[in-house]
Amino acid sequence: MQFIINLIQKLGEFILFILLLALSVFLTVNRSNFHKNAVGVRMMAVNGFFAERISVVKQFFNSPAENRMLAEENARLLEQLQVHTSVAVADTTLTRVDSIHLQQYTYTPAELVDYSLRKKDNYFLINKGTDDGVGKDMAVITSRGIVGNVLSSSRKYSSVISVLHSQSRIRARIKGLEYLGILEWPGEDHRDLALMEMPKYLPIKQGDTIVTAGASASYPQGVLVGYISEIVPNETTGDFDITVRMFQDLATVKNVYVVDNLEKIEIQQALEPIENVDTE
């Protein structure tokens, strides 16, 4: 016992120094936005480093299912290629169009290395960052549906606000109808979103397909979201309360695409005056 007491007395000043140092670092980070952001980026990189290695082990055991998904996606891409090829053959004038100047979106493949599903505000971590051209507000999708939007990036990793987030708002529409609604997450089942602001006079039915409206600088138009699983008239608002079951189960996501809208700056400049209008 005396030995322990003597050891504490000898190390007392050193322990006090460590505690004071930790306290000063904590106060500095929490009181300074610069230090907070700097620490956040480095923590993202550290978290991504370890999460990616854990993901490699998981991927080893899930590889058969993953290969099937990739094979299905390749088949769909080949079908689309055949359609475009046949159109070009049918109308030779199309072959003279400069496709580069018509391109609006680029797609960067990435992998999820960490994610959450059960929180009020959920996030993903992907293994692509600024070195790969990934930046804030870019959309993240899969071949089966939407995933979220990039929040911030380090050199090699990016955090993504999931569609399962209280602040997520995505413009969408019912396939075949031009009326726009808003997709939100009610905060319950991770497979279901709510489609808001859809009036009762619209010819809506269960099973209708929901796609992105493209009315933003992030998501392309027509990206699959899900299908209507439930419709309930809301007597208070005069709208439908619509439940959308997503095609993409976010609990099984591995491979994603980060979408960069090459015209996003022009779109943001056009929307800025509208967003700054004083509505009081």
JSON list of C-alpha atoms in Angstrom, two decimals, residues 2-119:
[
{"chain": "A", "resi": 2, "resn": "GLN", "atom": "CA", "xyz": [2.82, 2.39, 0.89]},
{"chain": "A", "resi": 3, "resn": "PHE", "atom": "CA", "xyz": [4.40, 1.64, -2.50]},
{"chain": "A", "resi": 4, "resn": "ILE", "atom": "CA", "xyz": [1.19, 2.74, -4.28]},
{"chain": "A", "resi": 5, "resn": "ILE", "atom": "CA", "xyz": [1.00, 5.93, -2.21]},
{"chain": "A", "resi": 6, "resn": "ASN", "atom": "CA", "xyz": [4.61, 6.78, -3.00]},
{"chain": "A", "resi": 7, "resn": "LEU", "atom": "CA", "xyz": [4.01, 6.12, -6.72]},
{"chain": "A", "resi": 8, "resn": "ILE", "atom": "CA", "xyz": [0.99, 8.44, -6.76]},
{"chain": "A", "resi": 9, "resn": "GLN", "atom": "CA", "xyz": [2.99, 11.15, -5.01]},
{"chain": "A", "resi": 10, "resn": "LYS", "atom": "CA", "xyz": [5.80, 10.86, -7.55]},
{"chain": "A", "resi": 11, "resn": "LEU", "atom": "CA", "xyz": [3.45, 10.87, -10.56]},
{"chain": "A", "resi": 12, "resn": "GLY", "atom": "CA", "xyz": [1.05, 13.44, -9.14]},
{"chain": "A", "resi": 13, "resn": "GLU", "atom": "CA", "xyz": [2.54, 16.43, -10.94]},
{"chain": "A", "resi": 14, "resn": "PHE", "atom": "CA", "xyz": [2.74, 14.55, -14.23]},
{"chain": "A", "resi": 15, "resn": "ILE", "atom": "CA", "xyz": [-0.90, 13.42, -13.99]},
{"chain": "A", "resi": 16, "resn": "LEU", "atom": "CA", "xyz": [-1.97, 16.97, -13.13]},
{"chain": "A", "resi": 17, "resn": "PHE", "atom": "CA", "xyz": [-0.07, 18.25, -16.19]},
{"chain": "A", "resi": 18, "resn": "ILE", "atom": "CA", "xyz": [-1.82, 15.71, -18.48]},
{"chain": "A", "resi": 19, "resn": "LEU", "atom": "CA", "xyz": [-5.25, 16.64, -17.09]},
{"chain": "A", "resi": 20, "resn": "LEU", "atom": "CA", "xyz": [-4.63, 20.36, -17.56]},
{"chain": "A", "resi": 21, "resn": "LEU", "atom": "CA", "xyz": [-3.31, 19.77, -21.09]},
{"chain": "A", "resi": 22, "resn": "ALA", "atom": "CA", "xyz": [-6.40, 17.71, -22.00]},
{"chain": "A", "resi": 23, "resn": "LEU", "atom": "CA", "xyz": [-8.67, 20.42, -20.57]},
{"chain": "A", "resi": 24, "resn": "SER", "atom": "CA", "xyz": [-6.94, 23.17, -22.55]},
{"chain": "A", "resi": 25, "resn": "VAL", "atom": "CA", "xyz": [-7.20, 21.18, -25.81]},
{"chain": "A", "resi": 26, "resn": "PHE", "atom": "CA", "xyz": [-10.89, 20.50, -25.15]},
{"chain": "A", "resi": 27, "resn": "LEU", "atom": "CA", "xyz": [-11.66, 24.19, -24.51]},
{"chain": "A", "resi": 28, "resn": "THR", "atom": "CA", "xyz": [-9.66, 25.31, -27.55]},
{"chain": "A", "resi": 29, "resn": "VAL", "atom": "CA", "xyz": [-11.46, 22.92, -29.92]},
{"chain": "A", "resi": 30, "resn": "ASN", "atom": "CA", "xyz": [-14.93, 23.74, -28.60]},
{"chain": "A", "resi": 31, "resn": "ARG", "atom": "CA", "xyz": [-14.47, 27.52, -28.60]},
{"chain": "A", "resi": 32, "resn": "SER", "atom": "CA", "xyz": [-12.82, 27.84, -32.02]},
{"chain": "A", "resi": 33, "resn": "ASN", "atom": "CA", "xyz": [-14.60, 26.92, -35.26]},
{"chain": "A", "resi": 34, "resn": "PHE", "atom": "CA", "xyz": [-11.24, 26.69, -37.03]},
{"chain": "A", "resi": 35, "resn": "HIS", "atom": "CA", "xyz": [-9.86, 24.13, -34.58]},
{"chain": "A", "resi": 36, "resn": "LYS", "atom": "CA", "xyz": [-13.19, 22.29, -34.47]},
{"chain": "A", "resi": 37, "resn": "ASN", "atom": "CA", "xyz": [-13.26, 21.89, -38.25]},
{"chain": "A", "resi": 38, "resn": "ALA", "atom": "CA", "xyz": [-9.59, 20.90, -38.37]},
{"chain": "A", "resi": 39, "resn": "VAL", "atom": "CA", "xyz": [-10.07, 18.23, -35.72]},
{"chain": "A", "resi": 40, "resn": "GLY", "atom": "CA", "xyz": [-13.27, 17.06, -37.44]},
{"chain": "A", "resi": 41, "resn": "VAL", "atom": "CA", "xyz": [-11.50, 16.48, -40.75]},
{"chain": "A", "resi": 42, "resn": "ARG", "atom": "CA", "xyz": [-8.68, 14.56, -39.08]},
{"chain": "A", "resi": 43, "resn": "MET", "atom": "CA", "xyz": [-11.09, 12.46, -37.06]},
{"chain": "A", "resi": 44, "resn": "MET", "atom": "CA", "xyz": [-12.95, 11.67, -40.28]},
{"chain": "A", "resi": 45, "resn": "ALA", "atom": "CA", "xyz": [-9.71, 10.45, -41.84]},
{"chain": "A", "resi": 46, "resn": "VAL", "atom": "CA", "xyz": [-8.84, 8.29, -38.80]},
{"chain": "A", "resi": 47, "resn": "ASN", "atom": "CA", "xyz": [-12.37, 6.88, -38.61]},
{"chain": "A", "resi": 48, "resn": "GLY", "atom": "CA", "xyz": [-12.33, 6.16, -42.34]},
{"chain": "A", "resi": 49, "resn": "PHE", "atom": "CA", "xyz": [-8.96, 4.39, -42.12]},
{"chain": "A", "resi": 50, "resn": "PHE", "atom": "CA", "xyz": [-10.14, 1.88, -39.50]},
{"chain": "A", "resi": 51, "resn": "ALA", "atom": "CA", "xyz": [-13.70, 1.56, -40.84]},
{"chain": "A", "resi": 52, "resn": "GLU", "atom": "CA", "xyz": [-12.41, 0.74, -44.32]},
{"chain": "A", "resi": 53, "resn": "ARG", "atom": "CA", "xyz": [-10.29, -2.11, -42.98]},
{"chain": "A", "resi": 54, "resn": "ILE", "atom": "CA", "xyz": [-13.22, -3.52, -41.04]},
{"chain": "A", "resi": 55, "resn": "SER", "atom": "CA", "xyz": [-15.28, -3.19, -44.21]},
{"chain": "A", "resi": 56, "resn": "VAL", "atom": "CA", "xyz": [-12.74, -5.28, -46.14]},
{"chain": "A", "resi": 57, "resn": "VAL", "atom": "CA", "xyz": [-13.34, -8.19, -43.75]},
{"chain": "A", "resi": 58, "resn": "LYS", "atom": "CA", "xyz": [-17.12, -7.83, -44.08]},
{"chain": "A", "resi": 59, "resn": "GLN", "atom": "CA", "xyz": [-16.84, -7.64, -47.85]},
{"chain": "A", "resi": 60, "resn": "PHE", "atom": "CA", "xyz": [-14.97, -10.97, -47.91]},
{"chain": "A", "resi": 61, "resn": "PHE", "atom": "CA", "xyz": [-17.95, -12.74, -46.38]},
{"chain": "A", "resi": 62, "resn": "ASN", "atom": "CA", "xyz": [-20.51, -10.81, -48.46]},
{"chain": "A", "resi": 63, "resn": "SER", "atom": "CA", "xyz": [-18.74, -11.13, -51.81]},
{"chain": "A", "resi": 64, "resn": "PRO", "atom": "CA", "xyz": [-21.15, -13.64, -53.43]},
{"chain": "A", "resi": 65, "resn": "ALA", "atom": "CA", "xyz": [-24.18, -11.37, -52.92]},
{"chain": "A", "resi": 66, "resn": "GLU", "atom": "CA", "xyz": [-22.11, -8.33, -53.93]},
{"chain": "A", "resi": 67, "resn": "ASN", "atom": "CA", "xyz": [-21.06, -10.03, -57.17]},
{"chain": "A", "resi": 68, "resn": "ARG", "atom": "CA", "xyz": [-24.68, -10.77, -58.02]},
{"chain": "A", "resi": 69, "resn": "MET", "atom": "CA", "xyz": [-25.61, -7.12, -57.50]},
{"chain": "A", "resi": 70, "resn": "LEU", "atom": "CA", "xyz": [-22.75, -5.98, -59.75]},
{"chain": "A", "resi": 71, "resn": "ALA", "atom": "CA", "xyz": [-23.76, -8.49, -62.42]},
{"chain": "A", "resi": 72, "resn": "GLU", "atom": "CA", "xyz": [-27.34, -7.20, -62.36]},
{"chain": "A", "resi": 73, "resn": "GLU", "atom": "CA", "xyz": [-26.12, -3.62, -62.63]},
{"chain": "A", "resi": 74, "resn": "ASN", "atom": "CA", "xyz": [-23.85, -4.46, -65.57]},
{"chain": "A", "resi": 75, "resn": "ALA", "atom": "CA", "xyz": [-26.78, -6.09, -67.32]},
{"chain": "A", "resi": 76, "resn": "ARG", "atom": "CA", "xyz": [-28.89, -2.97, -66.92]},
{"chain": "A", "resi": 77, "resn": "LEU", "atom": "CA", "xyz": [-26.06, -0.79, -68.22]},
{"chain": "A", "resi": 78, "resn": "LEU", "atom": "CA", "xyz": [-25.64, -3.03, -71.27]},
{"chain": "A", "resi": 79, "resn": "GLU", "atom": "CA", "xyz": [-29.36, -2.79, -71.98]},
{"chain": "A", "resi": 80, "resn": "GLN", "atom": "CA", "xyz": [-29.18, 1.00, -71.82]},
{"chain": "A", "resi": 81, "resn": "LEU", "atom": "CA", "xyz": [-26.14, 0.97, -74.12]},
{"chain": "A", "resi": 82, "resn": "GLN", "atom": "CA", "xyz": [-28.02, -1.15, -76.65]},
{"chain": "A", "resi": 83, "resn": "VAL", "atom": "CA", "xyz": [-30.96, 1.28, -76.58]},
{"chain": "A", "resi": 84, "resn": "HIS", "atom": "CA", "xyz": [-28.72, 4.30, -77.22]},
{"chain": "A", "resi": 85, "resn": "THR", "atom": "CA", "xyz": [-26.86, 2.45, -79.97]},
{"chain": "A", "resi": 86, "resn": "SER", "atom": "CA", "xyz": [-30.06, 1.54, -81.75]},
{"chain": "A", "resi": 87, "resn": "VAL", "atom": "CA", "xyz": [-31.28, 5.13, -81.58]},
{"chain": "A", "resi": 88, "resn": "ALA", "atom": "CA", "xyz": [-28.01, 6.39, -83.05]},
{"chain": "A", "resi": 89, "resn": "VAL", "atom": "CA", "xyz": [-28.30, 3.92, -85.92]},
{"chain": "A", "resi": 90, "resn": "ALA", "atom": "CA", "xyz": [-31.91, 4.89, -86.59]},
{"chain": "A", "resi": 91, "resn": "ASP", "atom": "CA", "xyz": [-31.07, 8.60, -86.78]},
{"chain": "A", "resi": 92, "resn": "THR", "atom": "CA", "xyz": [-27.58, 9.24, -88.13]},
{"chain": "A", "resi": 93, "resn": "THR", "atom": "CA", "xyz": [-27.84, 12.92, -87.23]},
{"chain": "A", "resi": 94, "resn": "LEU", "atom": "CA", "xyz": [-27.42, 11.93, -83.57]},
{"chain": "A", "resi": 95, "resn": "THR", "atom": "CA", "xyz": [-23.93, 10.61, -84.24]},
{"chain": "A", "resi": 96, "resn": "ARG", "atom": "CA", "xyz": [-22.75, 14.10, -85.12]},
{"chain": "A", "resi": 97, "resn": "VAL", "atom": "CA", "xyz": [-23.71, 15.61, -81.76]},
{"chain": "A", "resi": 98, "resn": "ASP", "atom": "CA", "xyz": [-20.80, 16.49, -79.45]},
{"chain": "A", "resi": 99, "resn": "SER", "atom": "CA", "xyz": [-21.75, 14.35, -76.45]},
{"chain": "A", "resi": 100, "resn": "ILE", "atom": "CA", "xyz": [-19.13, 15.98, -74.19]},
{"chain": "A", "resi": 101, "resn": "HIS", "atom": "CA", "xyz": [-20.91, 19.35, -74.29]},
{"chain": "A", "resi": 102, "resn": "LEU", "atom": "CA", "xyz": [-24.24, 17.64, -73.54]},
{"chain": "A", "resi": 103, "resn": "GLN", "atom": "CA", "xyz": [-22.93, 15.88, -70.43]},
{"chain": "A", "resi": 104, "resn": "GLN", "atom": "CA", "xyz": [-24.35, 17.33, -67.22]},
{"chain": "A", "resi": 105, "resn": "TYR", "atom": "CA", "xyz": [-23.37, 14.74, -64.61]},
{"chain": "A", "resi": 106, "resn": "THR", "atom": "CA", "xyz": [-20.29, 12.74, -63.72]},
{"chain": "A", "resi": 107, "resn": "TYR", "atom": "CA", "xyz": [-20.37, 9.59, -61.60]},
{"chain": "A", "resi": 108, "resn": "THR", "atom": "CA", "xyz": [-17.58, 8.56, -59.23]},
{"chain": "A", "resi": 109, "resn": "PRO", "atom": "CA", "xyz": [-17.80, 5.00, -57.82]},
{"chain": "A", "resi": 110, "resn": "ALA", "atom": "CA", "xyz": [-17.21, 4.67, -54.09]},
{"chain": "A", "resi": 111, "resn": "GLU", "atom": "CA", "xyz": [-17.74, 2.27, -51.22]},
{"chain": "A", "resi": 112, "resn": "LEU", "atom": "CA", "xyz": [-19.44, 2.75, -47.87]},
{"chain": "A", "resi": 113, "resn": "VAL", "atom": "CA", "xyz": [-17.05, 2.03, -45.03]},
{"chain": "A", "resi": 114, "resn": "ASP", "atom": "CA", "xyz": [-19.30, 3.05, -42.12]},
{"chain": "A", "resi": 115, "resn": "TYR", "atom": "CA", "xyz": [-22.94, 4.03, -41.56]},
{"chain": "A", "resi": 116, "resn": "SER", "atom": "CA", "xyz": [-25.78, 4.43, -39.07]},
{"chain": "A", "resi": 117, "resn": "LEU", "atom": "CA", "xyz": [-29.49, 3.58, -39.43]},
{"chain": "A", "resi": 118, "resn": "ARG", "atom": "CA", "xyz": [-31.12, 3.80, -36.01]},
{"chain": "A", "resi": 119, "resn": "LYS", "atom": "CA", "xyz": [-30.44, 7.41, -35.04]}
]
